[in-house]
PDB file of C-alpha atoms in Angstrom:
ATOM      1  CA  MET A  14      83.219 127.463 115.212  1.00  0.00           C
ATOM      2  CA  LEU A  15      82.309 128.099 111.570  1.00  0.00           C
ATOM      3  CA  ASN A  16      84.321 125.027 110.531  1.00  0.00           C
ATOM      4  CA  ILE A  17      82.251 122.907 112.895  1.00  0.00           C
ATOM      5  CA  TYR A  18      79.026 124.087 111.264  1.00  0.00           C
ATOM      6  CA  PHE A  19      80.402 123.239 107.825  1.00  0.00           C
ATOM      7  CA  TYR A  20      81.471 119.804 109.067  1.00  0.00           C
ATOM      8  CA  PHE A  21      77.996 119.018 110.374  1.00  0.00           C
ATOM      9  CA  PHE A  22      76.386 120.376 107.213  1.00  0.00           C
ATOM     10  CA  PHE A  23      78.437 118.160 104.915  1.00  0.00           C
ATOM     11  CA  ALA A  24      78.089 115.166 107.240  1.00  0.00           C
ATOM     12  CA  PHE A  25      74.314 115.611 107.119  1.00  0.00           C
ATOM     13  CA  PHE A  26      74.377 116.003 103.348  1.00  0.00           C
ATOM     14  CA  ASN A  27      76.408 112.804 102.942  1.00  0.00           C
ATOM     15  CA  PHE A  28      73.796 111.085 105.081  1.00  0.00           C
ATOM     16  CA  LEU A  29      71.107 112.305 102.689  1.00  0.00           C
ATOM     17  CA  LEU A  30      73.044 110.881  99.763  1.00  0.00           C
ATOM     18  CA  ALA A  31      72.949 107.432 101.332  1.00  0.00           C
ATOM     19  CA  VAL A  32      69.310 107.481 102.479  1.00  0.00           C
ATOM     20  CA  ASN A  33      67.627 107.031  99.125  1.00  0.00           C
ATOM     21  CA  ALA A  34      70.130 105.241  96.919  1.00  0.00           C
ATOM     22  CA  ASP A  35      67.674 103.876  94.338  1.00  0.00           C
ATOM     23  CA  VAL A  36      65.779 107.027  93.427  1.00  0.00           C
ATOM     24  CA  THR A  37      65.710 106.103  89.742  1.00  0.00           C
ATOM     25  CA  GLN A  38      63.246 103.246  90.140  1.00  0.00           C
ATOM     26  CA  ASN A  39      60.289 105.445  89.152  1.00  0.00           C
ATOM     27  CA  VAL A  40      62.091 107.981  86.955  1.00  0.00           C
ATOM     28  CA  PHE A  41      60.818 107.872  83.386  1.00  0.00           C
ATOM     29  CA  LEU A  42      61.125 109.621  80.051  1.00  0.00           C
ATOM     30  CA  ARG A  43      58.105 110.600  78.002  1.00  0.00           C
ATOM     31  CA  LEU A  44      58.302 110.885  74.221  1.00  0.00           C
ATOM     32  CA  TYR A  45      55.536 113.101  72.879  1.00  0.00           C
ATOM     33  CA  ASN A  46      53.846 112.300  69.571  1.00  0.00           C
ATOM     34  CA  ARG A  47      52.200 114.936  67.402  1.00  0.00           C
ATOM     35  CA  ASN A  48      48.880 113.086  67.410  1.00  0.00           C
ATOM     36  CA  GLY A  49      48.431 113.822  71.118  1.00  0.00           C
ATOM     37  CA  SER A  50      49.695 110.462  72.370  1.00  0.00           C
ATOM     38  CA  HIS A  51      52.941 109.702  74.179  1.00  0.00           C
ATOM     39  CA  ILE A  52      55.230 106.846  75.166  1.00  0.00           C
ATOM     40  CA  ASP A  53      56.498 106.508  78.747  1.00  0.00           C
ATOM     41  CA  GLU A  54      59.423 104.303  79.739  1.00  0.00           C
ATOM     42  CA  ASN A  55      61.676 103.955  82.770  1.00  0.00           C
ATOM     43  CA  ILE A  56      65.019 105.659  82.356  1.00  0.00           C
ATOM     44  CA  ARG A  57      66.750 102.275  82.625  1.00  0.00           C
ATOM     45  CA  ASN A  58      64.970 101.061  79.478  1.00  0.00           C
ATOM     46  CA  ALA A  59      65.299 104.195  77.354  1.00  0.00           C
ATOM     47  CA  SER A  60      66.534 102.210  74.342  1.00  0.00           C
ATOM     48  CA  ILE A  61      62.887 101.406  73.646  1.00  0.00           C
ATOM     49  CA  PHE A  62      62.559 104.919  72.205  1.00  0.00           C
ATOM     50  CA  LEU A  63      65.144 104.408  69.464  1.00  0.00           C
ATOM     51  CA  PRO A  64      62.731 103.188  66.726  1.00  0.00           C
ATOM     52  CA  TYR A  65      60.537 106.251  67.308  1.00  0.00           C
ATOM     53  CA  ILE A  66      63.249 108.922  67.177  1.00  0.00           C
ATOM     54  CA  GLN A  67      63.809 110.900  63.982  1.00  0.00           C
ATOM     55  CA  LYS A  68      67.610 110.819  64.055  1.00  0.00           C
ATOM     56  CA  ASN A  69      68.054 113.701  61.619  1.00  0.00           C
ATOM     57  CA  ASN A  70      66.137 116.049  63.915  1.00  0.00           C
ATOM     58  CA  PHE A  71      67.150 117.594  67.215  1.00  0.00           C
ATOM     59  CA  LEU A  72      66.316 115.754  70.427  1.00  0.00           C
ATOM     60  CA  ILE A  73      64.864 118.017  73.120  1.00  0.00           C
ATOM     61  CA  ILE A  74      64.468 117.025  76.767  1.00  0.00           C
ATOM     62  CA  PHE A  75      62.612 119.307  79.173  1.00  0.00           C
ATOM     63  CA  ILE A  76      63.149 118.826  82.920  1.00  0.00           C
ATOM     64  CA  ASN A  77      60.822 120.521  85.386  1.00  0.00           C
ATOM     65  CA  GLY A  78      61.630 121.829  88.856  1.00  0.00           C
ATOM     66  CA  LEU A  79      60.785 121.253  92.504  1.00  0.00           C
ATOM     67  CA  ASN A  80      57.226 120.179  93.391  1.00  0.00           C
ATOM     68  CA  ASN A  81      56.449 119.490  89.733  1.00  0.00           C
ATOM     69  CA  ASP A  82      55.903 116.424  87.582  1.00  0.00           C
ATOM     70  CA  ILE A  83      55.493 115.768  83.885  1.00  0.00           C
ATOM     71  CA  ASN A  84      51.868 116.944  83.974  1.00  0.00           C
ATOM     72  CA  SER A  85      52.807 120.363  85.360  1.00  0.00           C
ATOM     73  CA  LEU A  86      52.262 123.652  83.544  1.00  0.00           C
ATOM     74  CA  SER A  87      55.944 124.032  82.657  1.00  0.00           C
ATOM     75  CA  ASP A  88      55.979 120.702  80.794  1.00  0.00           C
ATOM     76  CA  LYS A  89      52.739 121.477  78.985  1.00  0.00           C
ATOM     77  CA  LEU A  90      53.866 124.929  77.830  1.00  0.00           C
ATOM     78  CA  ILE A  91      57.288 123.806  76.598  1.00  0.00           C
ATOM     79  CA  SER A  92      56.236 120.528  74.968  1.00  0.00           C
ATOM     80  CA  SER A  93      53.193 121.986  73.209  1.00  0.00           C
ATOM     81  CA  ALA A  94      55.223 124.912  71.845  1.00  0.00           C
ATOM     82  CA  TYR A  95      57.817 122.556  70.343  1.00  0.00           C
ATOM     83  CA  LEU A  96      55.223 120.119  69.009  1.00  0.00           C
ATOM     84  CA  ASP A  97      53.159 122.879  67.416  1.00  0.00           C
ATOM     85  CA  THR A  98      55.993 124.734  65.693  1.00  0.00           C
ATOM     86  CA  THR A  99      58.927 122.356  65.083  1.00  0.00           C
ATOM     87  CA  GLU A 100      59.779 118.831  63.920  1.00  0.00           C
ATOM     88  CA  VAL A 101      62.169 118.020  66.785  1.00  0.00           C
ATOM     89  CA  ASN A 102      61.945 114.939  68.999  1.00  0.00           C
ATOM     90  CA  VAL A 103      60.337 116.151  72.240  1.00  0.00           C
ATOM     91  CA  PHE A 104      60.926 114.386  75.556  1.00  0.00           C
ATOM     92  CA  GLY A 105      59.974 115.174  79.119  1.00  0.00           C
ATOM     93  CA  LEU A 106      61.587 113.710  82.237  1.00  0.00           C
ATOM     94  CA  ASP A 107      59.469 112.725  85.223  1.00  0.00           C
ATOM     95  CA  TYR A 108      61.371 112.405  88.484  1.00  0.00           C
ATOM     96  CA  ARG A 109      58.546 113.290  90.861  1.00  0.00           C
ATOM     97  CA  ASN A 110      59.869 110.945  93.547  1.00  0.00           C
ATOM     98  CA  VAL A 111      62.747 113.436  93.774  1.00  0.00           C
ATOM     99  CA  THR A 112      60.990 116.760  93.156  1.00  0.00           C
ATOM    100  CA  THR A 113      58.330 116.088  95.793  1.00  0.00           C
ATOM    101  CA  GLN A 114      60.880 115.463  98.542  1.00  0.00           C
ATOM    102  CA  PHE A 115      62.097 117.898 101.189  1.00  0.00           C
ATOM    103  CA  TYR A 116      64.419 120.192  99.224  1.00  0.00           C
ATOM    104  CA  PRO A 117      67.787 119.065 100.709  1.00  0.00           C
ATOM    105  CA  PHE A 118      66.878 115.447  99.970  1.00  0.00           C
ATOM    106  CA  ALA A 119      65.968 116.375  96.395  1.00  0.00           C
ATOM    107  CA  VAL A 120      69.284 118.176  95.897  1.00  0.00           C
ATOM    108  CA  ALA A 121      71.142 115.170  97.281  1.00  0.00           C
ATOM    109  CA  ASP A 122      69.517 112.889  94.690  1.00  0.00           C
ATOM    110  CA  ILE A 123      70.296 115.016  91.635  1.00  0.00           C
ATOM    111  CA  SER A 124      73.682 113.452  90.886  1.00  0.00           C
ATOM    112  CA  THR A 125      72.258 109.911  91.010  1.00  0.00           C
ATOM    113  CA  VAL A 126      69.374 110.716  88.681  1.00  0.00           C
ATOM    114  CA  GLY A 127      71.772 112.629  86.438  1.00  0.00           C
ATOM    115  CA  LYS A 128      74.014 109.592  86.104  1.00  0.00           C
ATOM    116  CA  PHE A 129      71.185 107.324  84.953  1.00  0.00           C
ATOM    117  CA  VAL A 130      69.881 109.861  82.445  1.00  0.00           C
ATOM    118  CA  ALA A 131      73.441 110.374  81.183  1.00  0.00           C
ATOM    119  CA  ASN A 132      73.787 106.608  80.731  1.00  0.00           C
ATOM    120  CA  ALA A 133      70.519 106.508  78.772  1.00  0.00           C
ATOM    121  CA  LEU A 134      71.657 109.309  76.471  1.00  0.00           C
ATOM    122  CA  ASP A 135      75.070 107.691  76.030  1.00  0.00           C
ATOM    123  CA  ASP A 136      73.283 104.524  74.876  1.00  0.00           C
ATOM    124  CA  MET A 137      71.251 106.558  72.397  1.00  0.00           C
ATOM    125  CA  VAL A 138      74.423 108.178  71.078  1.00  0.00           C
ATOM    126  CA  GLU A 139      76.010 104.756  70.621  1.00  0.00           C
ATOM    127  CA  ASN A 140      72.930 103.793  68.577  1.00  0.00           C
ATOM    128  CA  GLY A 141      73.141 106.685  66.160  1.00  0.00           C
ATOM    129  CA  ILE A 142      71.781 109.762  67.957  1.00  0.00           C
ATOM    130  CA  ASN A 143      74.025 112.760  67.258  1.00  0.00           C
ATOM    131  CA  PRO A 144      75.125 114.332  70.582  1.00  0.00           C
ATOM    132  CA  LYS A 145      75.452 117.656  68.764  1.00  0.00           C
ATOM    133  CA  LYS A 146      71.694 117.525  68.226  1.00  0.00           C
ATOM    134  CA  ILE A 147      70.804 117.008  71.893  1.00  0.00           C
ATOM    135  CA  HIS A 148      69.408 120.009  73.771  1.00  0.00           C
ATOM    136  CA  ILE A 149      68.380 119.749  77.435  1.00  0.00           C
ATOM    137  CA  ILE A 150      66.199 122.479  78.921  1.00  0.00           C
ATOM    138  CA  GLY A 151      65.735 122.593  82.681  1.00  0.00           C
ATOM    139  CA  HIS A 152      63.787 124.820  85.045  1.00  0.00           C
ATOM    140  CA  SER A 153      64.924 125.441  88.618  1.00  0.00           C
ATOM    141  CA  LEU A 154      66.147 122.129  90.066  1.00  0.00           C
ATOM    142  CA  GLY A 155      65.713 120.692  86.577  1.00  0.00           C
ATOM    143  CA  ALA A 156      68.404 123.063  85.318  1.00  0.00           C
ATOM    144  CA  GLU A 157      70.795 121.712  87.936  1.00  0.00           C
ATOM    145  CA  LEU A 158      69.865 118.175  86.881  1.00  0.00           C
ATOM    146  CA  ALA A 159      70.552 119.132  83.260  1.00  0.00           C
ATOM    147  CA  GLY A 160      74.042 120.227  84.280  1.00  0.00           C
ATOM    148  CA  SER A 161      74.589 116.981  86.171  1.00  0.00           C
ATOM    149  CA  ILE A 162      73.554 114.988  83.095  1.00  0.00           C
ATOM    150  CA  GLY A 163      75.889 116.947  80.852  1.00  0.00           C
ATOM    151  CA  ARG A 164      78.841 116.499  83.211  1.00  0.00           C
ATOM    152  CA  GLN A 165      78.341 112.746  83.470  1.00  0.00           C
ATOM    153  CA  MET A 166      77.921 111.927  79.785  1.00  0.00           C
ATOM    154  CA  LYS A 167      80.784 110.357  77.843  1.00  0.00           C
ATOM    155  CA  VAL A 168      80.451 112.974  75.102  1.00  0.00           C
ATOM    156  CA  LYS A 169      79.516 116.636  75.338  1.00  0.00           C
ATOM    157  CA  ILE A 170      76.048 117.550  74.116  1.00  0.00           C
ATOM    158  CA  SER A 171      75.201 120.580  72.022  1.00  0.00           C
ATOM    159  CA  ARG A 172      73.224 122.791  74.384  1.00  0.00           C
ATOM    160  CA  ILE A 173      71.804 123.170  77.865  1.00  0.00           C
ATOM    161  CA  THR A 174      69.306 125.918  78.633  1.00  0.00           C
ATOM    162  CA  GLY A 175      68.978 126.814  82.306  1.00  0.00           C
ATOM    163  CA  LEU A 176      65.685 128.477  83.206  1.00  0.00           C
ATOM    164  CA  ASP A 177      66.368 130.246  86.515  1.00  0.00           C
ATOM    165  CA  PRO A 178      68.577 127.437  87.906  1.00  0.00           C
ATOM    166  CA  ALA A 179      67.920 126.605  91.562  1.00  0.00           C
ATOM    167  CA  GLY A 180      69.997 128.582  94.038  1.00  0.00           C
ATOM    168  CA  PRO A 181      69.544 127.298  97.619  1.00  0.00           C
ATOM    169  CA  LEU A 182      72.375 124.946  98.700  1.00  0.00           C
ATOM    170  CA  TYR A 183      74.126 125.257  95.336  1.00  0.00           C
ATOM    171  CA  TYR A 184      76.277 128.169  96.485  1.00  0.00           C
ATOM    172  CA  LEU A 185      77.867 125.902  99.097  1.00  0.00           C
ATOM    173  CA  LEU A 186      77.954 122.698  97.066  1.00  0.00           C
ATOM    174  CA  ASN A 187      79.453 124.360  93.985  1.00  0.00           C
ATOM    175  CA  ASN A 188      78.152 121.635  91.654  1.00  0.00           C
ATOM    176  CA  HIS A 189      75.626 123.846  89.919  1.00  0.00           C
ATOM    177  CA  LEU A 190      75.058 124.141  86.175  1.00  0.00           C
ATOM    178  CA  SER A 191      78.155 125.607  84.562  1.00  0.00           C
ATOM    179  CA  ILE A 192      79.569 126.747  81.250  1.00  0.00           C
ATOM    180  CA  SER A 193      81.463 123.466  80.776  1.00  0.00           C
ATOM    181  CA  ASP A 194      78.422 121.156  80.954  1.00  0.00           C
ATOM    182  CA  ALA A 195      77.623 121.479  77.213  1.00  0.00           C
ATOM    183  CA  ASP A 196      79.053 123.091  74.097  1.00  0.00           C
ATOM    184  CA  PHE A 197      76.703 126.011  74.721  1.00  0.00           C
ATOM    185  CA  VAL A 198      74.942 126.960  77.952  1.00  0.00           C
ATOM    186  CA  ASP A 199      72.363 129.746  77.944  1.00  0.00           C
ATOM    187  CA  VAL A 200      70.708 130.874  81.160  1.00  0.00           C
ATOM    188  CA  ILE A 201      67.604 132.980  81.790  1.00  0.00           C
ATOM    189  CA  HIS A 202      67.559 134.557  85.269  1.00  0.00           C
ATOM    190  CA  THR A 203      64.204 135.697  86.690  1.00  0.00           C
ATOM    191  CA  ASP A 204      64.375 135.190  90.471  1.00  0.00           C
ATOM    192  CA  MET A 205      68.069 135.295  91.313  1.00  0.00           C
ATOM    193  CA  GLY A 206      68.911 135.562  94.972  1.00  0.00           C
ATOM    194  CA  PHE A 207      65.683 133.851  96.036  1.00  0.00           C
ATOM    195  CA  ALA A 208      64.692 130.615  94.290  1.00  0.00           C
ATOM    196  CA  GLY A 209      67.193 131.221  91.489  1.00  0.00           C
ATOM    197  CA  LEU A 210      70.985 131.166  91.507  1.00  0.00           C
ATOM    198  CA  ALA A 211      72.591 134.620  91.537  1.00  0.00           C
ATOM    199  CA  LEU A 212      75.653 133.665  89.494  1.00  0.00           C
ATOM    200  CA  LYS A 213      76.596 134.221  85.852  1.00  0.00           C
ATOM    201  CA  ILE A 214      76.982 130.552  85.015  1.00  0.00           C
ATOM    202  CA  GLY A 215      76.178 130.463  81.299  1.00  0.00           C
ATOM    203  CA  THR A 216      78.063 131.024  78.093  1.00  0.00           C
ATOM    204  CA  VAL A 217      75.433 133.729  77.748  1.00  0.00           C
ATOM    205  CA  ASN A 218      73.216 135.032  80.555  1.00  0.00           C
ATOM    206  CA  PHE A 219      69.906 136.852  80.122  1.00  0.00           C
ATOM    207  CA  PHE A 220      68.404 139.106  82.758  1.00  0.00           C
ATOM    208  CA  PRO A 221      64.805 139.984  81.870  1.00  0.00           C
ATOM    209  CA  ASN A 222      63.660 142.795  84.166  1.00  0.00           C
ATOM    210  CA  TYR A 223      67.138 142.723  85.777  1.00  0.00           C
ATOM    211  CA  GLY A 224      66.798 139.018  86.557  1.00  0.00           C
ATOM    212  CA  ARG A 225      65.172 139.421  89.938  1.00  0.00           C
ATOM    213  CA  ARG A 226      61.796 139.517  91.650  1.00  0.00           C
ATOM    214  CA  PRO A 227      59.245 140.832  91.266  1.00  0.00           C
ATOM    215  CA  GLN A 228      58.963 140.137  87.562  1.00  0.00           C
ATOM    216  CA  PRO A 229      56.228 142.341  86.013  1.00  0.00           C
ATOM    217  CA  GLY A 230      52.821 141.050  87.058  1.00  0.00           C
ATOM    218  CA  CYS A 231      54.275 139.046  89.972  1.00  0.00           C
ATOM    219  CA  SER A 232      54.189 139.552  93.735  1.00  0.00           C
ATOM    220  CA  ILE A 233      57.329 140.248  95.749  1.00  0.00           C
ATOM    221  CA  GLU A 234      56.081 138.028  98.600  1.00  0.00           C
ATOM    222  CA  LEU A 235      58.598 135.397  99.670  1.00  0.00           C
ATOM    223  CA  THR A 236      56.096 132.573  99.162  1.00  0.00           C
ATOM    224  CA  SER A 237      55.370 133.534  95.545  1.00  0.00           C
ATOM    225  CA  SER A 238      56.845 131.341  92.801  1.00  0.00           C
ATOM    226  CA  CYS A 239      55.596 133.629  90.030  1.00  0.00           C
ATOM    227  CA  SER A 240      58.951 135.268  89.229  1.00  0.00           C
ATOM    228  CA  HIS A 241      60.726 131.900  89.279  1.00  0.00           C
ATOM    229  CA  SER A 242      58.122 130.497  86.867  1.00  0.00           C
ATOM    230  CA  ARG A 243      58.413 133.381  84.440  1.00  0.00           C
ATOM    231  CA  SER A 244      61.636 131.867  83.071  1.00  0.00           C
ATOM    232  CA  TYR A 245      59.835 128.899  81.501  1.00  0.00           C
ATOM    233  CA  GLU A 246      56.913 131.083  80.403  1.00  0.00           C
ATOM    234  CA  TYR A 247      59.320 133.389  78.560  1.00  0.00           C
ATOM    235  CA  TYR A 248      61.104 130.430  76.982  1.00  0.00           C
ATOM    236  CA  ALA A 249      57.854 128.805  75.831  1.00  0.00           C
ATOM    237  CA  GLU A 250      56.798 132.073  74.197  1.00  0.00           C
ATOM    238  CA  SER A 251      60.177 132.364  72.472  1.00  0.00           C
ATOM    239  CA  ILE A 252      59.608 129.009  70.740  1.00  0.00           C
ATOM    240  CA  ARG A 253      56.481 130.383  69.094  1.00  0.00           C
ATOM    241  CA  ASN A 254      57.916 133.845  68.414  1.00  0.00           C
ATOM    242  CA  HIS A 255      61.672 133.889  67.875  1.00  0.00           C
ATOM    243  CA  GLU A 256      61.897 137.676  68.078  1.00  0.00           C
ATOM    244  CA  ALA A 257      59.674 138.148  71.128  1.00  0.00           C
ATOM    245  CA  PHE A 258      62.603 138.737  73.478  1.00  0.00           C
ATOM    246  CA  ILE A 259      65.632 140.744  72.384  1.00  0.00           C
ATOM    247  CA  GLY A 260      68.369 141.388  74.919  1.00  0.00           C
ATOM    248  CA  LYS A 261      70.806 144.278  74.903  1.00  0.00           C
ATOM    249  CA  CYS A 262      74.438 143.632  75.819  1.00  0.00           C
ATOM    250  CA  TYR A 263      75.652 145.125  79.090  1.00  0.00           C
ATOM    251  CA  SER A 264      79.272 145.431  77.958  1.00  0.00           C
ATOM    252  CA  LEU A 265      79.784 145.174  74.205  1.00  0.00           C
ATOM    253  CA  ASN A 266      83.429 144.098  74.396  1.00  0.00           C
ATOM    254  CA  LYS A 267      82.259 140.998  76.334  1.00  0.00           C
ATOM    255  CA  CYS A 268      79.413 140.042  73.987  1.00  0.00           C
ATOM    256  CA  SER A 269      81.227 138.848  70.852  1.00  0.00           C
ATOM    257  CA  GLY A 270      80.447 142.197  69.276  1.00  0.00           C
ATOM    258  CA  ALA A 271      76.684 141.518  69.194  1.00  0.00           C
ATOM    259  CA  GLU A 272      74.795 144.367  70.844  1.00  0.00           C
ATOM    260  CA  TYR A 273      71.415 142.636  70.479  1.00  0.00           C
ATOM    261  CA  VAL A 274      70.626 138.915  70.771  1.00  0.00           C
ATOM    262  CA  SER A 275      67.404 136.883  70.878  1.00  0.00           C
ATOM    263  CA  MET A 276      66.654 135.281  74.227  1.00  0.00           C
ATOM    264  CA  GLY A 277      65.294 131.742  74.385  1.00  0.00           C
ATOM    265  CA  TYR A 278      64.742 129.331  71.525  1.00  0.00           C
ATOM    266  CA  ALA A 279      66.551 131.419  68.903  1.00  0.00           C
ATOM    267  CA  THR A 280      69.627 132.358  70.938  1.00  0.00           C
ATOM    268  CA  PRO A 281      72.597 131.833  68.583  1.00  0.00           C
ATOM    269  CA  SER A 282      75.205 129.327  69.728  1.00  0.00           C
ATOM    270  CA  ASN A 283      78.013 131.874  69.365  1.00  0.00           C
ATOM    271  CA  ALA A 284      76.419 134.319  71.811  1.00  0.00           C
ATOM    272  CA  THR A 285      78.437 135.270  74.886  1.00  0.00           C
ATOM    273  CA  GLY A 286      78.125 137.815  77.663  1.00  0.00           C
ATOM    274  CA  ASN A 287      75.262 139.321  79.652  1.00  0.00           C
ATOM    275  CA  TYR A 288      72.061 140.693  78.142  1.00  0.00           C
ATOM    276  CA  PHE A 289      69.227 142.699  79.655  1.00  0.00           C
ATOM    277  CA  LEU A 290      65.660 143.320  78.523  1.00  0.00           C
ATOM    278  CA  ILE A 291      62.231 144.419  79.702  1.00  0.00           C
ATOM    279  CA  THR A 292      59.023 142.368  79.364  1.00  0.00           C
ATOM    280  CA  ASN A 293      55.293 142.903  79.622  1.00  0.00           C
ATOM    281  CA  SER A 294      53.394 142.016  82.785  1.00  0.00           C
ATOM    282  CA  LYS A 295      51.176 139.448  81.058  1.00  0.00           C
ATOM    283  CA  SER A 296      51.252 137.200  77.996  1.00  0.00           C
ATOM    284  CA  PRO A 297      52.450 137.912  75.407  1.00  0.00           C
ATOM    285  CA  TYR A 298      55.443 138.931  77.495  1.00  0.00           C
ATOM    286  CA  GLY A 299      57.900 139.793  74.753  1.00  0.00           C
ATOM    287  CA  GLN A 300      58.381 143.375  73.568  1.00  0.00           C
ATOM    288  CA  GLY A 301      60.807 142.589  70.764  1.00  0.00           C
ATOM    289  CA  PHE A 302      63.358 145.318  70.125  1.00  0.00           C
ATOM    290  CA  ALA A 303      61.278 147.773  72.162  1.00  0.00           C
ATOM    291  CA  GLY A 304      62.212 145.778  75.267  1.00  0.00           C
ATOM    292  CA  ALA A 305      65.942 145.710  74.500  1.00  0.00           C
ATOM    293  CA  THR A 306      66.856 148.357  77.047  1.00  0.00           C
ATOM    294  CA  PHE A 307      67.984 148.687  80.651  1.00  0.00           C
ATOM    295  CA  ASN A 308      69.041 151.181  83.301  1.00  0.00           C
ATOM    296  CA  PRO A 309      72.657 150.428  84.320  1.00  0.00           C
ATOM    297  CA  PHE A 310      71.948 151.790  87.809  1.00  0.00           C
ATOM    298  CA  LEU A 311      69.408 149.008  88.384  1.00  0.00           C
ATOM    299  CA  VAL A 312      71.759 146.171  87.441  1.00  0.00           C
ATOM    300  CA  THR A 313      72.636 143.921  90.381  1.00  0.00           C
ATOM    301  CA  PRO A 314      76.379 143.153  90.421  1.00  0.00           C
ATOM    302  CA  ILE A 315      76.897 139.381  90.676  1.00  0.00           C
ATOM    303  CA  ALA A 316      79.834 137.066  90.075  1.00  0.00           C
TER     304      ALA A 316
END
């Protein structure tokens, strides 16, 4: 009987894949300028950005999650933090025709969108952009899209940061963000087991407040997205303050010998293992080294 349910599930999912084949028609990249302006262009014409990219600097792409678009709070926090404090090239991806769909439909479209973004980045690489200076940051469904992009590129990019990667359906599909999607994959878990994926999928995994709801200052109610959103709020703060969040290794022999590591923007690319920390209930969230602690009896065992 169970096999029948799985058959119908995958048959339905394959149907979803075929329903909306051209989801990329309205998907666009936005390049932010430091004078407050921006340039928008369809993902199919991304080569138009080449004259405006500083090739010696890193190229950052932020991808928001379900029910969001490029004008959402997550995009504003991340882009403004980078623009205010760094010289990197800052992009946002708008795929609202996907994120505003019924969730299973949105999940079904991720691979297609990922392929077109991967093609756009491959074209940029062929025109002089260093793939080892490309960093994709994704929240929720955007983290899963980041993984899809990384998997479908011709060359491996430097880094993917997963901010509480989406969980529902991804346990069954097994095509979630993974350690092999970039040279370095760091993941911040804040709502695992609910909106977020309860799997250790990164080269290094961070578990602020044990990685689950309720995050300090958030409600435990099932309808609350507060804990899920904390991941991008923590990351945005880490751009402005590199030592705001310090994680403590759960098992030192699995953490490259580093007992303490910065979470977020300043996470070193050689970091491995699982790190825990405590945050404040309101901004500024980071406690620095004072928050680098945990109770081993409160750690949720996950794969």
